[in-house]
């Protein structure tokens, strides 16, 4: 019966033991290991270290149904050297159990005992191995299944053996009953018959004892099977609960993922708003910086104007000092004239703190209070005891850049 493919189901492979007829180990005994190839999956059994040609694994593997056939390859795994292939076999995916031939290059090199059965939704083992605890339960479950299979096979073996012995006993009885021909006397025949019957009865008693003993062992085996079945049912219930718990955790994870996504979107919006505020603050900062530079320039201009005003005030002060000196050095008439002079438009004035004494024309001044005009003559040259110097030619060697003339 081929297994049907399900969306959430698959099949369970139980790997029990193997009997190998060859040894590929160059030194010592073999360490057999089975590689299971199914579709794109490759799984490995544990290494049966030192078990040579009679390895035992008692492992279980679970697969989702994707192909119709799987391949088992038996390797010898040395400690240091590369793996050496012993043989391989192909098994169709269907409900089956028993021994399958292992071949290499068309020759039989041994056989391997496996069992394939459908795995329900509440299967113990999963290829995804969702959690460590469920993986431990699955391993325990597969080990118990392997033990049950071995015990069932032992029971079937003893049953077959018992049936064969019964057949032999019946044939012996028929042979003894039909043994009447020959030259044997009636007395000898009776003695031999009685001896044969005695042997047969003793043998039958021994077989009955063996049967009763086997019957008791069978009862113990069935009791163990019932106990293991209860344990497996409990394990299945525990697995169902764990699956429900995992499903709830997955839902919580999905909700948490959505919440994190929403928070991320909010963070992106806040980031955009922050960039806008940052740009606004940057613009305000540039404006403030420009205004600060403007204020700095204004302060600089104010300082320059202040310095200029101070300079002008100092110049006025110097002019005033010069005027005071002139006032103190002149006659009373000149002092009266210098107090309130009123110059006409065609008369020269003092400029740049220089006094021109070469002017010989009479100056006309008018008092402020309406006094008549007073004509007076200034000295043509200052009266000194020194002789006048000859004028310097502008192009002479001792002339400076400034022209000084004396009349």
Short mmCIF file of C-alpha atoms in Angstrom, two decimals:
data_model
loop_
_atom_site.label_atom_id
_atom_site.label_comp_id
_atom_site.label_asym_id
_atom_site.label_seq_id
_atom_site.Cartn_x
_atom_site.Cartn_y
_atom_site.Cartn_z
CA UNK A 1 0.00 0.00 0.00
CA UNK A 2 1.66 3.23 -1.17
CA UNK A 3 1.67 6.18 1.19
CA UNK A 4 -0.51 9.15 0.23
CA UNK A 5 1.07 12.58 0.19
CA UNK A 6 -0.31 15.08 2.66
CA UNK A 7 0.31 18.77 3.19
CA UNK A 8 1.28 18.24 6.81
CA UNK A 9 2.11 14.51 6.82
CA UNK A 10 4.84 12.24 5.65
CA UNK A 11 6.37 8.88 6.49
CA UNK A 12 8.53 7.48 9.25
CA UNK A 13 11.63 5.39 8.51
CA UNK A 14 12.87 3.06 11.26
CA UNK A 15 16.43 1.81 10.81
CA UNK A 16 17.13 -1.32 12.91
CA UNK A 17 20.17 -3.39 11.92
CA UNK A 18 22.17 -4.91 9.07
CA UNK A 19 23.99 -8.15 8.23
CA UNK A 20 27.02 -7.67 6.01
CA UNK A 21 28.85 -10.47 4.23
CA UNK A 22 32.01 -8.53 3.36
CA UNK A 23 34.45 -6.32 5.23
CA UNK A 24 36.06 -3.28 3.62
CA UNK A 25 38.14 -2.30 6.65
CA UNK A 26 41.86 -2.40 5.92
CA UNK A 27 42.69 -2.49 9.64
CA UNK A 28 40.55 -3.81 12.46
CA UNK A 29 36.74 -3.91 12.37
CA UNK A 30 34.25 -1.83 10.42
CA UNK A 31 32.28 1.17 11.74
CA UNK A 32 29.11 1.07 9.61
CA UNK A 33 27.03 4.20 9.04
CA UNK A 34 23.93 4.65 6.85
CA UNK A 35 23.37 7.69 4.61
CA UNK A 36 19.72 8.25 3.66
CA UNK A 37 19.15 10.11 0.38
CA UNK A 38 15.59 11.25 -0.28
CA UNK A 39 15.00 13.94 -2.87
CA UNK A 40 17.26 16.84 -2.00
CA UNK A 41 17.65 15.70 1.62
CA UNK A 42 20.54 13.69 3.03
CA UNK A 43 20.48 12.35 6.58
CA UNK A 44 23.01 10.22 8.44
CA UNK A 45 22.61 7.62 11.13
CA UNK A 46 24.87 7.26 14.11
CA UNK A 47 28.08 5.31 13.61
CA UNK A 48 27.98 1.70 14.86
CA UNK A 49 31.55 1.80 16.14
CA UNK A 50 33.29 -1.58 16.28
CA UNK A 51 30.17 -3.60 15.34
CA UNK A 52 31.79 -4.78 12.11
CA UNK A 53 29.40 -6.95 10.02
CA UNK A 54 26.42 -6.94 12.42
CA UNK A 55 25.67 -3.27 13.16
CA UNK A 56 22.61 -2.11 15.13
CA UNK A 57 21.28 1.48 14.93
CA UNK A 58 17.64 1.47 16.17
CA UNK A 59 16.98 5.00 14.91
CA UNK A 60 13.99 6.75 13.37
CA UNK A 61 13.78 9.45 10.70
CA UNK A 62 10.81 11.45 9.46
CA UNK A 63 10.32 12.88 5.96
CA UNK A 64 7.66 14.73 4.03
CA UNK A 65 6.54 12.78 0.98
CA UNK A 66 8.05 14.33 -2.16
CA UNK A 67 9.45 11.31 -4.06
CA UNK A 68 8.42 7.67 -4.60
CA UNK A 69 11.75 6.11 -3.67
CA UNK A 70 14.61 6.60 -1.23
CA UNK A 71 18.18 5.30 -1.31
CA UNK A 72 20.16 3.83 1.58
CA UNK A 73 23.96 3.75 1.31
CA UNK A 74 26.04 1.90 3.92
CA UNK A 75 29.54 3.27 4.54
CA UNK A 76 32.48 2.19 6.63
CA UNK A 77 33.65 5.27 8.55
CA UNK A 78 37.29 4.94 9.71
CA UNK A 79 38.64 7.17 12.41
CA UNK A 80 41.13 9.05 10.22
CA UNK A 81 40.70 7.89 6.61
CA UNK A 82 38.00 8.66 4.08
CA UNK A 83 34.63 6.87 4.14
CA UNK A 84 34.42 3.64 2.13
CA UNK A 85 31.16 2.52 0.55
CA UNK A 86 30.00 -1.00 1.48
CA UNK A 87 26.81 -1.15 -0.57
CA UNK A 88 23.43 0.43 -1.24
CA UNK A 89 19.77 -0.35 -1.76
CA UNK A 90 16.68 1.45 -3.08
CA UNK A 91 13.36 1.25 -1.22
CA UNK A 92 9.93 2.29 -2.51
CA UNK A 93 7.86 4.56 -0.28
CA UNK A 94 5.07 2.28 0.98
CA UNK A 95 3.92 0.61 4.20
CA UNK A 96 6.48 -2.14 4.54
CA UNK A 97 8.91 -3.73 6.99
CA UNK A 98 11.59 -6.40 6.71
CA UNK A 99 14.99 -7.14 5.24
CA UNK A 100 16.22 -5.52 2.03
CA UNK A 101 19.24 -6.57 0.00
CA UNK A 102 22.38 -4.44 -0.05
CA UNK A 103 24.22 -4.65 -3.36
CA UNK A 104 27.46 -3.33 -4.80
CA UNK A 105 28.21 -3.52 -8.53
CA UNK A 106 25.31 -5.95 -8.97
CA UNK A 107 26.49 -8.36 -6.24
CA UNK A 108 24.76 -8.93 -2.92
CA UNK A 109 26.94 -7.86 0.00
CA UNK A 110 24.39 -8.08 2.82
CA UNK A 111 20.92 -7.03 3.93
CA UNK A 112 19.41 -4.28 6.08
CA UNK A 113 16.29 -4.36 8.23
CA UNK A 114 14.02 -1.30 8.10
CA UNK A 115 10.35 -0.35 8.49
CA UNK A 116 8.34 2.31 6.66
CA UNK A 117 4.98 3.57 7.88
CA UNK A 118 2.74 6.57 7.41
CA UNK A 119 3.30 9.47 9.79
CA UNK A 120 0.20 11.28 11.00
CA UNK A 121 -0.11 14.94 11.89
CA UNK A 122 0.72 14.05 15.50
CA UNK A 123 3.93 12.38 14.38
CA UNK A 124 6.72 12.22 16.88
CA UNK A 125 9.62 13.21 14.65
CA UNK A 126 9.79 16.17 12.31
CA UNK A 127 12.48 17.11 9.81
CA UNK A 128 12.31 20.69 10.98
CA UNK A 129 13.08 19.72 14.63
CA UNK A 130 10.97 22.58 16.00
CA UNK A 131 12.28 22.40 19.58
CA UNK A 132 14.86 20.55 21.66
CA UNK A 133 12.28 19.05 24.03
CA UNK A 134 10.12 17.65 21.24
CA UNK A 135 13.31 16.26 19.64
CA UNK A 136 14.10 14.34 22.85
CA UNK A 137 10.57 12.92 22.98
CA UNK A 138 10.80 11.91 19.34
CA UNK A 139 14.09 10.10 19.88
CA UNK A 140 12.61 8.22 22.84
CA UNK A 141 9.53 7.35 20.82
CA UNK A 142 11.53 6.01 17.87
CA UNK A 143 13.72 3.92 20.20
CA UNK A 144 10.65 2.38 21.80
CA UNK A 145 9.17 1.66 18.38
CA UNK A 146 12.39 -0.07 17.38
CA UNK A 147 12.31 -2.18 20.58
CA UNK A 148 8.69 -3.15 19.93
CA UNK A 149 9.54 -4.18 16.39
CA UNK A 150 12.36 -6.37 17.66
CA UNK A 151 10.10 -7.97 20.28
CA UNK A 152 7.38 -8.60 17.70
CA UNK A 153 9.91 -10.27 15.43
CA UNK A 154 11.14 -12.45 18.30
CA UNK A 155 7.54 -13.50 19.04
CA UNK A 156 6.92 -14.38 15.39
CA UNK A 157 10.22 -16.30 15.31
CA UNK A 158 9.27 -18.40 18.37
CA UNK A 159 5.82 -19.06 16.93
CA UNK A 160 7.31 -20.35 13.69
CA UNK A 161 9.81 -22.45 15.62
CA UNK A 162 7.04 -23.94 17.77
CA UNK A 163 4.92 -24.77 14.71
CA UNK A 164 7.89 -26.50 13.06
CA UNK A 165 8.48 -28.62 16.17
CA UNK A 166 4.81 -29.63 16.29
CA UNK A 167 4.96 -30.68 12.66
CA UNK A 168 8.06 -32.75 13.34
CA UNK A 169 6.35 -34.46 16.31
CA UNK A 170 3.29 -35.31 14.25
CA UNK A 171 5.44 -36.77 11.49
CA UNK A 172 7.38 -38.84 14.06
CA UNK A 173 4.14 -40.15 15.54
CA UNK A 174 2.82 -41.15 12.14
CA UNK A 175 6.13 -42.83 11.34
CA UNK A 176 6.09 -44.78 14.60
CA UNK A 177 2.50 -45.84 14.09
CA UNK A 178 3.24 -47.11 10.59
CA UNK A 179 6.41 -48.99 11.63
CA UNK A 180 5.13 -52.61 11.61
CA UNK A 181 7.06 -54.21 8.77
CA UNK A 182 10.38 -56.11 8.95
CA UNK A 183 11.82 -59.18 10.74
CA UNK A 184 11.39 -57.67 14.22
CA UNK A 185 9.47 -59.87 16.65
CA UNK A 186 6.31 -58.76 18.38
CA UNK A 187 8.11 -58.49 21.70
CA UNK A 188 10.91 -56.40 20.24
CA UNK A 189 8.34 -54.35 18.42
CA UNK A 190 6.42 -53.82 21.63
CA UNK A 191 9.61 -52.87 23.50
CA UNK A 192 10.68 -50.47 20.76
CA UNK A 193 7.17 -49.07 20.56
CA UNK A 194 7.05 -48.50 24.30
CA UNK A 195 10.48 -46.87 24.20
CA UNK A 196 9.48 -44.69 21.30
CA UNK A 197 6.25 -43.74 23.04
CA UNK A 198 8.21 -42.94 26.19
CA UNK A 199 10.63 -40.79 24.23
CA UNK A 200 7.77 -39.13 22.43
CA UNK A 201 5.90 -38.45 25.65
CA UNK A 202 9.03 -37.01 27.27
CA UNK A 203 9.65 -34.87 24.22
CA UNK A 204 6.02 -33.74 24.18
CA UNK A 205 6.19 -32.82 27.87
CA UNK A 206 9.37 -30.84 27.25
CA UNK A 207 7.74 -29.09 24.31
CA UNK A 208 4.68 -28.28 26.40
CA UNK A 209 6.94 -26.87 29.10
CA UNK A 210 8.73 -24.82 26.49
CA UNK A 211 5.41 -23.68 25.07
CA UNK A 212 4.13 -22.66 28.50
CA UNK A 213 7.39 -20.86 29.14
CA UNK A 214 7.15 -19.11 25.77
CA UNK A 215 3.52 -18.32 26.48
CA UNK A 216 4.54 -16.62 29.72
CA UNK A 217 7.25 -14.65 27.94
CA UNK A 218 4.71 -13.67 25.29
CA UNK A 219 2.38 -12.39 27.98
CA UNK A 220 5.20 -10.35 29.46
CA UNK A 221 6.03 -9.00 26.02
CA UNK A 222 2.41 -8.00 25.41
CA UNK A 223 2.29 -6.29 28.79
CA UNK A 224 5.43 -4.37 27.88
CA UNK A 225 3.85 -3.45 24.56
CA UNK A 226 0.77 -2.13 26.35
CA UNK A 227 2.93 -0.07 28.71
CA UNK A 228 4.95 1.31 25.82
CA UNK A 229 1.73 2.09 23.96
CA UNK A 230 0.42 4.10 26.92
CA UNK A 231 3.71 5.94 27.17
CA UNK A 232 3.61 6.70 23.45
CA UNK A 233 0.05 8.00 23.75
CA UNK A 234 1.12 10.26 26.59
CA UNK A 235 4.08 11.41 24.53
CA UNK A 236 1.77 12.15 21.61
CA UNK A 237 -0.52 14.20 23.85
CA UNK A 238 2.49 16.10 25.14
CA UNK A 239 3.62 16.74 21.58
CA UNK A 240 0.16 18.04 20.66
CA UNK A 241 0.28 20.44 23.61
CA UNK A 242 3.75 21.60 22.61
CA UNK A 243 2.62 22.15 19.04
CA UNK A 244 -0.29 24.26 20.27
CA UNK A 245 2.12 26.22 22.45
CA UNK A 246 4.47 26.72 19.50
CA UNK A 247 1.54 27.87 17.35
CA UNK A 248 0.58 30.42 20.00
CA UNK A 249 4.19 31.57 20.17
CA UNK A 250 4.27 31.96 16.39
CA UNK A 251 1.12 34.11 16.53
CA UNK A 252 2.70 36.23 19.25
CA UNK A 253 5.82 36.57 17.12
CA UNK A 254 3.72 37.71 14.15
CA UNK A 255 1.98 40.32 16.30
CA UNK A 256 5.32 41.43 17.71
CA UNK A 257 6.67 41.71 14.17
CA UNK A 258 3.71 43.89 13.15
CA UNK A 259 4.20 46.07 16.23
CA UNK A 260 7.90 46.47 15.46
CA UNK A 261 7.02 47.39 11.87
CA UNK A 262 4.55 50.03 13.10
CA UNK A 263 7.14 51.43 15.49
CA UNK A 264 9.66 51.52 12.67
CA UNK A 265 7.22 53.50 10.51
CA UNK A 266 6.62 55.91 13.40
CA UNK A 267 10.39 56.27 13.79
CA UNK A 268 10.69 57.06 10.08
CA UNK A 269 7.98 59.74 10.39
CA UNK A 270 9.69 61.17 13.47
CA UNK A 271 12.97 61.15 11.56
CA UNK A 272 11.39 63.13 8.71
CA UNK A 273 9.91 65.63 11.19
CA UNK A 274 13.29 65.88 12.89
CA UNK A 275 14.94 66.64 9.55
CA UNK A 276 12.38 69.40 8.90
CA UNK A 277 12.96 70.91 12.36
CA UNK A 278 16.71 70.57 11.87
CA UNK A 279 16.50 72.43 8.56
CA UNK A 280 14.36 75.14 10.13
CA UNK A 281 16.83 75.52 13.00
CA UNK A 282 19.70 75.64 10.50
CA UNK A 283 17.95 78.42 8.55
CA UNK A 284 17.30 80.35 11.76
CA UNK A 285 20.92 79.88 12.74
CA UNK A 286 22.10 81.24 9.38
CA UNK A 287 19.80 84.25 9.78
CA UNK A 288 21.08 84.88 13.30
CA UNK A 289 24.66 84.52 12.08
CA UNK A 290 24.01 87.03 9.26
CA UNK A 291 22.35 89.42 11.72
CA UNK A 292 25.30 89.03 14.08
CA UNK A 293 27.73 89.87 11.28
CA UNK A 294 25.59 92.87 10.38
CA UNK A 295 25.61 94.05 14.00
CA UNK A 296 29.35 93.52 14.11
CA UNK A 297 29.82 95.68 11.01
CA UNK A 298 27.56 98.35 12.47
CA UNK A 299 29.54 98.34 15.70
CA UNK A 300 32.71 98.63 13.67
CA UNK A 301 31.30 101.60 11.74
CA UNK A 302 30.20 103.21 15.00
CA UNK A 303 33.69 102.71 16.40
CA UNK A 304 35.23 104.21 13.28
CA UNK A 305 32.89 107.20 13.44
CA UNK A 306 33.70 107.58 17.11
CA UNK A 307 37.44 107.55 16.38
CA UNK A 308 36.91 110.07 13.58
CA UNK A 309 34.89 112.30 15.90
CA UNK A 310 37.60 112.05 18.53
CA UNK A 311 40.19 112.95 15.93
CA UNK A 312 38.13 115.95 14.81
CA UNK A 313 37.73 117.03 18.43
CA UNK A 314 41.47 116.80 18.97
CA UNK A 315 42.06 118.86 15.81
CA UNK A 316 39.62 121.50 17.03
CA UNK A 317 41.36 121.49 20.38
CA UNK A 318 44.72 122.05 18.69
CA UNK A 319 43.22 124.90 16.63
CA UNK A 320 41.90 126.42 19.80
CA UNK A 321 45.28 126.10 21.48
CA UNK A 322 46.95 127.80 18.51
CA UNK A 323 44.38 130.59 18.57
CA UNK A 324 44.96 131.02 22.29
CA UNK A 325 48.71 131.28 21.73
CA UNK A 326 48.21 133.86 18.98
CA UNK A 327 45.86 135.80 21.17
CA UNK A 328 48.36 135.88 24.00
CA UNK A 329 51.25 136.93 21.75
CA UNK A 330 49.50 139.91 19.92
CA UNK A 331 48.87 143.55 20.93
CA UNK A 332 45.65 144.66 22.56
CA UNK A 333 44.35 146.01 19.25
CA UNK A 334 45.17 142.80 17.50
CA UNK A 335 43.65 140.94 20.41
CA UNK A 336 40.48 143.01 20.04
CA UNK A 337 40.53 142.25 16.36
CA UNK A 338 41.17 138.59 16.96
CA UNK A 339 38.32 138.32 19.41
CA UNK A 340 35.58 139.10 16.93
CA UNK A 341 36.96 139.20 13.42
CA UNK A 342 34.64 139.20 10.50
CA UNK A 343 36.41 138.31 7.28
CA UNK A 344 35.20 139.22 3.92
CA UNK A 345 34.73 136.65 1.19
CA UNK A 346 37.82 137.70 -0.75
CA UNK A 347 40.19 137.39 2.18
CA UNK A 348 42.21 134.30 2.99
CA UNK A 349 41.66 132.21 6.12
CA UNK A 350 43.70 129.89 8.30
CA UNK A 351 43.88 126.34 7.00
CA UNK A 352 45.58 123.22 8.30
CA UNK A 353 47.10 125.03 11.27
CA UNK A 354 49.35 127.17 8.93
CA UNK A 355 49.74 130.94 9.36
CA UNK A 356 50.72 132.93 6.27
CA UNK A 357 52.63 136.07 7.30
CA UNK A 358 53.38 137.16 3.73
CA UNK A 359 50.04 138.70 3.10
CA UNK A 360 50.59 142.54 2.85
CA UNK A 361 47.17 143.85 1.87
CA UNK A 362 45.22 145.75 4.54
CA UNK A 363 42.64 143.65 6.23
CA UNK A 364 39.18 144.99 6.80
CA UNK A 365 37.22 143.86 9.83
CA UNK A 366 33.84 144.87 11.14
CA UNK A 367 32.85 144.62 14.72
CA UNK A 368 29.84 142.71 15.68
CA UNK A 369 28.29 145.58 17.63
CA UNK A 370 28.21 147.96 14.66
CA UNK A 371 31.51 149.77 15.15
CA UNK A 372 33.09 151.34 12.07
CA UNK A 373 35.44 149.30 10.01
CA UNK A 374 39.07 149.46 11.04
CA UNK A 375 41.82 149.25 8.47
CA UNK A 376 45.05 147.78 9.65
CA UNK A 377 48.22 146.48 8.07
CA UNK A 378 49.96 143.34 9.11
CA UNK A 379 53.69 143.07 9.09
CA UNK A 380 55.12 142.15 5.75
CA UNK A 381 57.75 139.92 7.31
CA UNK A 382 58.55 139.07 10.85
CA UNK A 383 61.07 141.55 12.24
CA UNK A 384 64.18 139.66 13.01
CA UNK A 385 67.80 140.61 13.31
CA UNK A 386 68.81 138.05 10.70
CA UNK A 387 69.28 138.97 7.06
CA UNK A 388 66.71 137.64 4.64
CA UNK A 389 67.73 134.53 2.86
CA UNK A 390 67.70 134.34 -0.92
CA UNK A 391 64.81 132.38 -2.32
CA UNK A 392 65.36 128.79 -3.20
CA UNK A 393 64.95 127.74 -6.77
CA UNK A 394 62.36 124.97 -7.14
CA UNK A 395 64.77 122.83 -9.12
CA UNK A 396 67.81 123.42 -6.91
CA UNK A 397 69.47 120.56 -5.12
CA UNK A 398 68.58 121.77 -1.66
CA UNK A 399 64.90 122.26 -2.44
CA UNK A 400 62.39 119.88 -0.88
CA UNK A 401 59.14 118.66 -2.15
CA UNK A 402 57.39 121.48 -0.33
CA UNK A 403 57.96 124.97 -1.80
CA UNK A 404 58.77 127.69 0.76
CA UNK A 405 58.84 131.24 -0.61
CA UNK A 406 60.03 134.43 1.12
CA UNK A 407 59.45 137.88 -0.39
#
